[in-house]
PDB file of C-alpha atoms and ligand atoms in Angstrom:
ATOM      1  CA  MET A  75       0.147   0.182   0.291  1.00 89.00           C
ATOM      2  CA  PHE A  76       1.335   3.761  -0.827  1.00 96.00           C
ATOM      3  CA  PRO A  77      -0.052   7.277  -0.384  1.00 98.00           C
ATOM      4  CA  VAL A  78      -2.110   7.878  -3.463  1.00 98.00           C
ATOM      5  CA  LEU A  79      -1.238  10.777  -5.488  1.00 98.00           C
ATOM      6  CA  TYR A  80      -3.378  12.083  -8.103  1.00 98.00           C
ATOM      7  CA  SER A  81      -1.399  13.989 -10.737  1.00 98.00           C
ATOM      8  CA  PHE A  82      -1.138  15.794 -14.397  1.00 98.00           C
ATOM      9  CA  ARG A  83       2.519  15.499 -15.912  1.00 98.00           C
ATOM     10  CA  ARG A  84       2.587  18.744 -16.745  1.00 98.00           C
ATOM     11  CA  CYS A  85       0.478  21.073 -14.369  1.00 98.00           C
ATOM     12  CA  PRO A  86       3.700  23.085 -12.778  1.00 98.00           C
ATOM     13  CA  TYR A  87       1.879  22.621  -8.725  1.00 98.00           C
ATOM     14  CA  ALA A  88       1.826  18.972  -9.335  1.00 98.00           C
ATOM     15  CA  ILE A  89       5.901  19.186 -11.265  1.00 98.00           C
ATOM     16  CA  ARG A  90       6.871  20.305  -7.450  1.00 98.00           C
ATOM     17  CA  ALA A  91       4.901  17.502  -6.302  1.00 98.00           C
ATOM     18  CA  ARG A  92       6.667  15.217  -7.835  1.00 98.00           C
ATOM     19  CA  TYR A  93       9.861  15.959  -7.855  1.00 98.00           C
ATOM     20  CA  VAL A  94      10.708  16.114  -4.124  1.00 98.00           C
ATOM     21  CA  LEU A  95       8.894  13.325  -3.950  1.00 98.00           C
ATOM     22  CA  ALA A  96      11.198  12.086  -5.526  1.00 97.00           C
ATOM     23  CA  LEU A  97      13.665  14.009  -4.724  1.00 97.00           C
ATOM     24  CA  LEU A  98      13.245  12.311  -1.302  1.00 97.00           C
ATOM     25  CA  GLY A  99      12.742   8.516  -2.440  1.00 96.00           C
ATOM     26  CA  ILE A 100       9.147   9.295  -0.825  1.00 97.00           C
ATOM     27  CA  LYS A 101       7.003   6.238  -3.007  1.00 97.00           C
ATOM     28  CA  VAL A 102       3.782   6.915  -4.049  1.00 98.00           C
ATOM     29  CA  CYS A 103       0.809   5.176  -6.709  1.00 97.00           C
ATOM     30  CA  LEU A 104       1.004   7.949  -9.619  1.00 98.00           C
ATOM     31  CA  ARG A 105      -2.802   8.516 -11.039  1.00 98.00           C
ATOM     32  CA  GLU A 106      -2.088  10.305 -13.910  1.00 98.00           C
ATOM     33  CA  VAL A 107      -5.357  12.776 -14.758  1.00 98.00           C
ATOM     34  CA  ILE A 108      -6.829  13.809 -18.061  1.00 97.00           C
ATOM     35  CA  LEU A 109      -8.496  17.536 -16.367  1.00 97.00           C
ATOM     36  CA  LYS A 110     -10.958  17.916 -19.442  1.00 96.00           C
ATOM     37  CA  SER A 111     -11.936  14.031 -18.232  1.00 96.00           C
ATOM     38  CA  LYS A 112     -11.437  14.347 -14.185  1.00 97.00           C
ATOM     39  CA  PRO A 113     -11.469   9.783 -12.454  1.00 96.00           C
ATOM     40  CA  GLN A 114     -14.814   9.994  -9.883  1.00 96.00           C
ATOM     41  CA  ALA A 115     -12.055   9.069  -7.650  1.00 96.00           C
ATOM     42  CA  LEU A 116     -10.653  12.044  -7.237  1.00 97.00           C
ATOM     43  CA  LEU A 117     -14.595  14.334  -7.609  1.00 97.00           C
ATOM     44  CA  ASN A 118     -15.844  12.226  -4.821  1.00 96.00           C
ATOM     45  CA  LEU A 119     -14.203  13.063  -2.881  1.00 96.00           C
ATOM     46  CA  GLY A 120     -14.771  16.519  -2.930  1.00 95.00           C
ATOM     47  CA  GLY A 121     -14.603  20.273  -2.692  1.00 94.00           C
ATOM     48  CA  ARG A 122     -11.206  21.197  -4.953  1.00 92.00           C
ATOM     49  CA  SER A 123     -10.407  18.601  -8.040  1.00 96.00           C
ATOM     50  CA  SER A 124      -7.955  20.209  -8.839  1.00 98.00           C
ATOM     51  CA  VAL A 125      -4.172  18.577  -9.404  1.00 98.00           C
ATOM     52  CA  PRO A 126      -1.596  17.524  -7.455  1.00 98.00           C
ATOM     53  CA  GLN A 127      -3.647  16.155  -4.528  1.00 98.00           C
ATOM     54  CA  LEU A 128      -2.387  12.979  -1.865  1.00 98.00           C
ATOM     55  CA  ILE A 129      -3.720  11.018  -0.070  1.00 98.00           C
ATOM     56  CA  ASP A 130      -1.328   9.029   2.072  1.00 98.00           C
ATOM     57  CA  LEU A 131      -1.846   5.510   4.232  1.00 97.00           C
ATOM     58  CA  ASP A 132      -4.297   7.524   6.716  1.00 97.00           C
ATOM     59  CA  ASN A 133      -6.484   8.688   4.349  1.00 97.00           C
ATOM     60  CA  ALA A 134      -5.494  12.192   5.128  1.00 98.00           C
ATOM     61  CA  ARG A 135      -6.269  14.573   2.225  1.00 98.00           C
ATOM     62  CA  TYR A 136      -3.146  17.293   0.632  1.00 98.00           C
ATOM     63  CA  PRO A 137      -5.008  18.986  -1.459  1.00 97.00           C
ATOM     64  CA  GLU A 138      -2.375  21.165  -2.208  1.00 98.00           C
ATOM     65  CA  SER A 139       1.205  20.983  -3.917  1.00 98.00           C
ATOM     66  CA  LEU A 140       2.755  22.769  -1.070  1.00 98.00           C
ATOM     67  CA  ASP A 141       0.211  20.615   1.025  1.00 98.00           C
ATOM     68  CA  ILE A 142       2.272  17.638  -0.557  1.00 98.00           C
ATOM     69  CA  ILE A 143       5.751  18.779  -0.033  1.00 98.00           C
ATOM     70  CA  HIS A 144       5.380  19.779   2.811  1.00 98.00           C
ATOM     71  CA  TRP A 145       3.975  16.201   4.294  1.00 98.00           C
ATOM     72  CA  ALA A 146       6.238  15.222   2.302  1.00 98.00           C
ATOM     73  CA  LEU A 147       9.184  16.891   4.638  1.00 98.00           C
ATOM     74  CA  SER A 148       7.286  15.413   7.252  1.00 98.00           C
ATOM     75  CA  ILE A 149       8.315  11.521   6.832  1.00 97.00           C
ATOM     76  CA  ALA A 150      11.093  12.295   5.222  1.00 97.00           C
ATOM     77  CA  LYS A 151      13.837  10.229   6.308  1.00 95.00           C
ATOM     78  CA  ASP A 152      17.347  12.069   5.234  1.00 96.00           C
ATOM     79  CA  ARG A 153      16.727  14.889   7.511  1.00 97.00           C
ATOM     80  CA  HIS A 154      19.625  16.629   6.563  1.00 97.00           C
ATOM     81  CA  GLN A 155      18.356  16.628   3.136  1.00 97.00           C
ATOM     82  CA  VAL A 156      14.867  18.683   4.938  1.00 98.00           C
ATOM     83  CA  MET A 157      17.373  21.019   6.190  1.00 97.00           C
ATOM     84  CA  SER A 158      19.073  21.994   2.951  1.00 97.00           C
ATOM     85  CA  LEU A 159      16.166  22.481   0.987  1.00 98.00           C
ATOM     86  CA  TRP A 160      13.807  23.605   3.723  1.00 98.00           C
ATOM     87  CA  PRO A 161      16.146  25.006   6.870  1.00 97.00           C
ATOM     88  CA  ASP A 162      15.232  25.426  10.478  1.00 95.00           C
ATOM     89  CA  SER A 163      15.350  28.736  10.761  1.00 97.00           C
ATOM     90  CA  LEU A 164      11.695  30.481  10.556  1.00 98.00           C
ATOM     91  CA  VAL A 165      13.521  33.865   8.384  1.00 98.00           C
ATOM     92  CA  GLN A 166      15.086  31.992   6.015  1.00 97.00           C
ATOM     93  CA  ARG A 167      11.846  30.384   5.837  1.00 98.00           C
ATOM     94  CA  ASN A 168       9.385  33.021   5.444  1.00 98.00           C
ATOM     95  CA  LYS A 169      11.758  34.850   3.056  1.00 98.00           C
ATOM     96  CA  MET A 170      11.507  31.715   0.952  1.00 98.00           C
ATOM     97  CA  LEU A 171       8.238  31.226   0.934  1.00 98.00           C
ATOM     98  CA  ALA A 172       7.602  35.287   0.082  1.00 98.00           C
ATOM     99  CA  TRP A 173       9.295  34.233  -3.004  1.00 98.00           C
ATOM    100  CA  ILE A 174       7.114  31.161  -3.789  1.00 98.00           C
ATOM    101  CA  ASN A 175       4.156  33.465  -2.851  1.00 98.00           C
ATOM    102  CA  TYR A 176       5.092  35.742  -5.125  1.00 98.00           C
ATOM    103  CA  ASN A 177       5.557  33.166  -7.838  1.00 98.00           C
ATOM    104  CA  ASP A 178       2.559  31.936  -7.208  1.00 98.00           C
ATOM    105  CA  ILE A 179      -0.008  35.010  -7.590  1.00 98.00           C
ATOM    106  CA  PHE A 180       1.730  37.054  -9.265  1.00 98.00           C
ATOM    107  CA  PHE A 181       4.613  35.713 -11.669  1.00 98.00           C
ATOM    108  CA  LYS A 182       1.381  33.291 -12.105  1.00 98.00           C
ATOM    109  CA  TYR A 183      -0.638  35.656 -13.131  1.00 98.00           C
ATOM    110  CA  TRP A 184       0.976  37.258 -16.002  1.00 98.00           C
ATOM    111  CA  LEU A 185       2.242  33.687 -17.055  1.00 98.00           C
ATOM    112  CA  ASP A 186      -1.128  32.708 -17.303  1.00 98.00           C
ATOM    113  CA  ARG A 187      -2.096  35.404 -19.871  1.00 98.00           C
ATOM    114  CA  TYR A 188       1.179  35.284 -20.600  1.00 98.00           C
ATOM    115  CA  LYS A 189       0.435  31.615 -22.299  1.00 98.00           C
ATOM    116  CA  TYR A 190      -3.348  32.735 -23.228  1.00 98.00           C
ATOM    117  CA  ALA A 191      -3.009  35.703 -24.848  1.00 98.00           C
ATOM    118  CA  ASP A 192      -5.963  34.939 -27.717  1.00 97.00           C
ATOM    119  CA  ARG A 193      -8.124  34.556 -24.268  1.00 97.00           C
ATOM    120  CA  PHE A 194      -7.431  37.891 -23.248  1.00 97.00           C
ATOM    121  CA  PRO A 195      -7.871  40.585 -25.964  1.00 96.00           C
ATOM    122  CA  GLU A 196      -7.330  43.772 -23.755  1.00 97.00           C
ATOM    123  CA  PHE A 197      -3.867  43.532 -24.276  1.00 98.00           C
ATOM    124  CA  ASP A 198      -0.965  42.214 -26.530  1.00 97.00           C
ATOM    125  CA  VAL A 199       0.941  39.449 -26.030  1.00 98.00           C
ATOM    126  CA  ASN A 200       4.111  41.388 -25.336  1.00 98.00           C
ATOM    127  CA  TYR A 201       2.903  43.257 -22.550  1.00 98.00           C
ATOM    128  CA  TYR A 202       1.527  40.349 -21.155  1.00 98.00           C
ATOM    129  CA  ARG A 203       5.291  38.962 -21.566  1.00 98.00           C
ATOM    130  CA  GLN A 204       6.635  42.358 -19.873  1.00 98.00           C
ATOM    131  CA  LYS A 205       4.819  41.635 -17.322  1.00 98.00           C
ATOM    132  CA  ALA A 206       5.843  38.486 -16.913  1.00 98.00           C
ATOM    133  CA  GLU A 207       9.353  39.258 -17.004  1.00 98.00           C
ATOM    134  CA  VAL A 208       9.659  41.320 -14.445  1.00 98.00           C
ATOM    135  CA  PHE A 209       9.806  38.519 -11.440  1.00 98.00           C
ATOM    136  CA  LEU A 210      12.485  37.415 -14.346  1.00 98.00           C
ATOM    137  CA  GLN A 211      14.126  39.349 -14.172  1.00 98.00           C
ATOM    138  CA  ARG A 212      14.373  40.426 -10.416  1.00 98.00           C
ATOM    139  CA  LEU A 213      15.796  36.209 -10.262  1.00 98.00           C
ATOM    140  CA  ASP A 214      18.764  37.148 -12.819  1.00 98.00           C
ATOM    141  CA  LYS A 215      19.746  39.947 -10.452  1.00 98.00           C
ATOM    142  CA  ARG A 216      19.812  37.545  -7.409  1.00 98.00           C
ATOM    143  CA  LEU A 217      21.373  34.281  -9.489  1.00 98.00           C
ATOM    144  CA  SER A 218      23.935  36.339 -10.602  1.00 98.00           C
ATOM    145  CA  ARG A 219      25.346  36.268  -7.159  1.00 97.00           C
ATOM    146  CA  ARG A 220      24.147  32.752  -6.478  1.00 97.00           C
ATOM    147  CA  VAL A 221      23.731  29.099  -8.311  1.00 97.00           C
ATOM    148  CA  PHE A 222      20.072  29.024  -6.546  1.00 98.00           C
ATOM    149  CA  ILE A 223      18.350  31.090  -4.905  1.00 98.00           C
ATOM    150  CA  PHE A 224      19.044  30.996  -1.079  1.00 98.00           C
ATOM    151  CA  GLY A 225      22.692  30.408  -2.473  1.00 96.00           C
ATOM    152  CA  ASP A 226      25.018  27.499  -3.175  1.00 96.00           C
ATOM    153  CA  GLN A 227      22.558  25.029  -2.173  1.00 97.00           C
ATOM    154  CA  MET A 228      19.489  24.155  -3.894  1.00 98.00           C
ATOM    155  CA  SER A 229      15.966  24.736  -1.397  1.00 98.00           C
ATOM    156  CA  LEU A 230      12.588  24.592  -1.557  1.00 98.00           C
ATOM    157  CA  ALA A 231      12.190  27.844  -3.720  1.00 98.00           C
ATOM    158  CA  ASP A 232      13.952  26.610  -6.620  1.00 98.00           C
ATOM    159  CA  ILE A 233      12.282  23.678  -6.524  1.00 98.00           C
ATOM    160  CA  ALA A 234       8.432  25.405  -5.998  1.00 99.00           C
ATOM    161  CA  ILE A 235       9.650  28.342  -9.010  1.00 99.00           C
ATOM    162  CA  PHE A 236      11.276  26.509 -12.054  1.00 99.00           C
ATOM    163  CA  PRO A 237       8.061  24.057 -13.367  1.00 99.00           C
ATOM    164  CA  PHE A 238       6.783  28.067 -13.947  1.00 99.00           C
ATOM    165  CA  ILE A 239       9.385  29.140 -15.022  1.00 99.00           C
ATOM    166  CA  ARG A 240       9.389  26.314 -18.068  1.00 98.00           C
ATOM    167  CA  GLN A 241       6.178  27.106 -18.754  1.00 98.00           C
ATOM    168  CA  PHE A 242       6.823  30.094 -18.501  1.00 98.00           C
ATOM    169  CA  SER A 243      10.128  29.323 -21.675  1.00 98.00           C
ATOM    170  CA  ALA A 244       8.224  27.008 -23.915  1.00 98.00           C
ATOM    171  CA  VAL A 245       5.858  29.634 -24.457  1.00 98.00           C
ATOM    172  CA  CYS A 246       7.970  30.953 -27.189  1.00 98.00           C
ATOM    173  CA  PRO A 247      11.209  28.868 -26.612  1.00 98.00           C
ATOM    174  CA  ILE A 248      12.404  30.641 -29.434  1.00 98.00           C
ATOM    175  CA  TRP A 249      11.936  34.304 -27.812  1.00 98.00           C
ATOM    176  CA  PHE A 250      13.122  32.383 -25.105  1.00 98.00           C
ATOM    177  CA  ASP A 251      16.390  30.846 -25.893  1.00 98.00           C
ATOM    178  CA  SER A 252      17.848  34.658 -27.099  1.00 98.00           C
ATOM    179  CA  ALA A 253      16.082  36.258 -24.114  1.00 98.00           C
ATOM    180  CA  ASP A 254      20.072  38.413 -22.143  1.00 97.00           C
ATOM    181  CA  TYR A 255      18.451  35.977 -19.039  1.00 98.00           C
ATOM    182  CA  PRO A 256      22.015  34.257 -18.819  1.00 98.00           C
ATOM    183  CA  TYR A 257      22.006  33.616 -14.615  1.00 98.00           C
ATOM    184  CA  LEU A 258      18.616  31.929 -15.135  1.00 98.00           C
ATOM    185  CA  LYS A 259      18.675  30.417 -18.164  1.00 98.00           C
ATOM    186  CA  ARG A 260      21.402  28.877 -16.369  1.00 98.00           C
ATOM    187  CA  TRP A 261      19.578  27.566 -13.117  1.00 98.00           C
ATOM    188  CA  LEU A 262      16.919  26.906 -15.088  1.00 98.00           C
ATOM    189  CA  LYS A 263      18.636  24.114 -17.331  1.00 98.00           C
ATOM    190  CA  VAL A 264      19.856  22.236 -14.031  1.00 98.00           C
ATOM    191  CA  PHE A 265      16.956  21.591 -12.765  1.00 98.00           C
ATOM    192  CA  LEU A 266      16.161  20.603 -16.542  1.00 98.00           C
ATOM    193  CA  ASP A 267      19.311  17.641 -16.969  1.00 98.00           C
ATOM    194  CA  SER A 268      18.294  16.071 -13.817  1.00 98.00           C
ATOM    195  CA  GLU A 269      18.222  12.877 -13.538  1.00 97.00           C
ATOM    196  CA  VAL A 270      14.963  13.902 -10.488  1.00 97.00           C
ATOM    197  CA  PHE A 271      13.533  15.993 -13.690  1.00 98.00           C
ATOM    198  CA  ASN A 272      13.702  12.785 -15.631  1.00 97.00           C
ATOM    199  CA  VAL A 273      11.999  11.007 -13.483  1.00 96.00           C
ATOM    200  CA  VAL A 274       9.212  12.665 -12.614  1.00 97.00           C
ATOM    201  CA  MET A 275       8.564  13.135 -16.156  1.00 98.00           C
ATOM    202  CA  VAL A 276       8.159  10.040 -17.565  1.00 97.00           C
ATOM    203  CA  LYS A 277       4.823  10.114 -19.325  1.00 97.00           C
ATOM    204  CA  TYR A 278       2.407   7.187 -17.454  1.00 96.00           C
ATOM    205  CA  PRO A 279      -1.574   6.109 -19.008  1.00 95.00           C
ATOM    206  CA  ALA A 280      -4.359   7.919 -17.139  1.00 96.00           C
ATOM    207  CA  TRP A 281      -5.899   6.673 -14.462  1.00 96.00           C
ATOM    208  CA  ASP A 282      -9.265   5.142 -13.889  1.00 92.00           C
ATOM    209  CA  GLU A 283     -11.088   2.836 -11.469  1.00 91.00           C
ATOM    210  CA  GLY A 284     -10.061  -0.400 -12.512  1.00 90.00           C
ATOM    211  CA  LYS A 285      -6.603   0.595 -14.496  1.00 91.00           C
ATOM    212  CA  GLU A 286      -3.138  -1.188 -12.937  1.00 89.00           C
ATOM    213  CA  GLU A 287      -2.138   2.041 -10.169  1.00 93.00           C
ATOM    214  CA  ILE A 288       0.899   2.468 -10.882  1.00 95.00           C
ATOM    215  CA  VAL A 289       3.638   2.906  -8.251  1.00 96.00           C
ATOM    216  CA  VAL A 290       6.497   4.943  -9.341  1.00 94.00           C
ATOM    217  CA  PRO A 291       9.481   4.179  -6.914  1.00 86.00           C
ATOM    218  CA  TRP A 292      11.524   7.150  -8.152  1.00 82.00           C
ATOM    219  CA  SER A 293      14.022   5.135  -9.247  1.00 75.00           C
ATOM    220  CA  LEU A 294      17.638   7.365  -9.544  1.00 69.00           C
TER     221      LEU A 294
HETATM  222  N1  GSH B 277      -2.840  25.984  -5.581  1.00 76.49           N
HETATM  223  C1  GSH B 277      -2.932  24.607  -6.236  1.00 76.49           C
HETATM  224  C2  GSH B 277      -3.268  24.915  -7.293  1.00 76.49           C
HETATM  225  C3  GSH B 277      -3.154  23.576  -9.032  1.00 76.49           C
HETATM  226  C4  GSH B 277      -3.340  23.448 -10.014  1.00 76.49           C
HETATM  227  O1  GSH B 277      -4.175  24.300 -10.918  1.00 76.49           O
HETATM  228  N2  GSH B 277      -3.412  22.671 -11.005  1.00 76.49           N
HETATM  229  C5  GSH B 277      -4.124  22.688 -12.405  1.00 76.49           C
HETATM  230  C6  GSH B 277      -3.729  22.536 -12.702  1.00 76.49           C
HETATM  231  S1  GSH B 277      -2.240  22.807 -13.995  1.00 76.49           S
HETATM  232  C7  GSH B 277      -5.834  22.027 -12.153  1.00 76.49           C
HETATM  233  O2  GSH B 277      -6.090  21.104 -11.510  1.00 76.49           O
HETATM  234  N3  GSH B 277      -6.800  22.466 -12.989  1.00 76.49           N
HETATM  235  C8  GSH B 277      -7.761  21.959 -12.892  1.00 76.49           C
HETATM  236  C9  GSH B 277      -9.087  22.215 -11.921  1.00 76.49           C
HETATM  237  O3  GSH B 277      -8.637  23.511 -11.344  1.00 76.49           O
HETATM  238  O4  GSH B 277     -10.232  21.477 -11.818  1.00 76.49           O
HETATM  239  C10 GSH B 277      -1.635  24.176  -5.586  1.00 76.49           C
HETATM  240  O5  GSH B 277      -0.701  23.822  -5.584  1.00 76.49           O
HETATM  241  O6  GSH B 277      -1.735  22.430  -5.790  1.00 76.49           O
END
């Protein structure tokens, strides 16, 4: 028996959750969801049916990516690794959360408009991209002085944010390739080239009641 993770391969929230689970070696039963046709088992949970969501072995429900990540951090065996991702210092944690919140609230807002500019005809795509670039500029400046957002070690802030920058880069790869964000690109590449990322991006068939359960051991 393993905890159940409802996930969607390309979802940046699901990627951040899977990345932490894989990094910490926490096995789950991965149920790949098609967003337009969610499985009844997910809908039956009631309330929000977004992904990722995790149900642990005590039937406790973790309905948000950050809930899942904190659950994973709380049960991971390698406490040294946990400390390096999410240090004990409250000051440090608050700073990380500030970066993550900025990403989730402001950057995501402009990213969606940049990605789906045709659905937001009030402004053109360049306007939305420039709004989103405010965050890219902040990140690039910060990453010019350190490898990761909080120093030489990868932290929760990096893992929580990189899937959204990846999504931004994929809206117009030609534009992104020629854009002047050398430090941000170097940082993003560390993640995209990582073994963990390749493992969490493996494609699995969509799950539904009666279908075989896929346990992901995230073997690295
Ligand atoms: N705040 C949530 C957001 C999750 C989310 O918006 N997921 C999207 C896919 S990327 C989704 O499930 N959309 C379909 C829906 O909300 O029903 C989290 O951190 O997990």
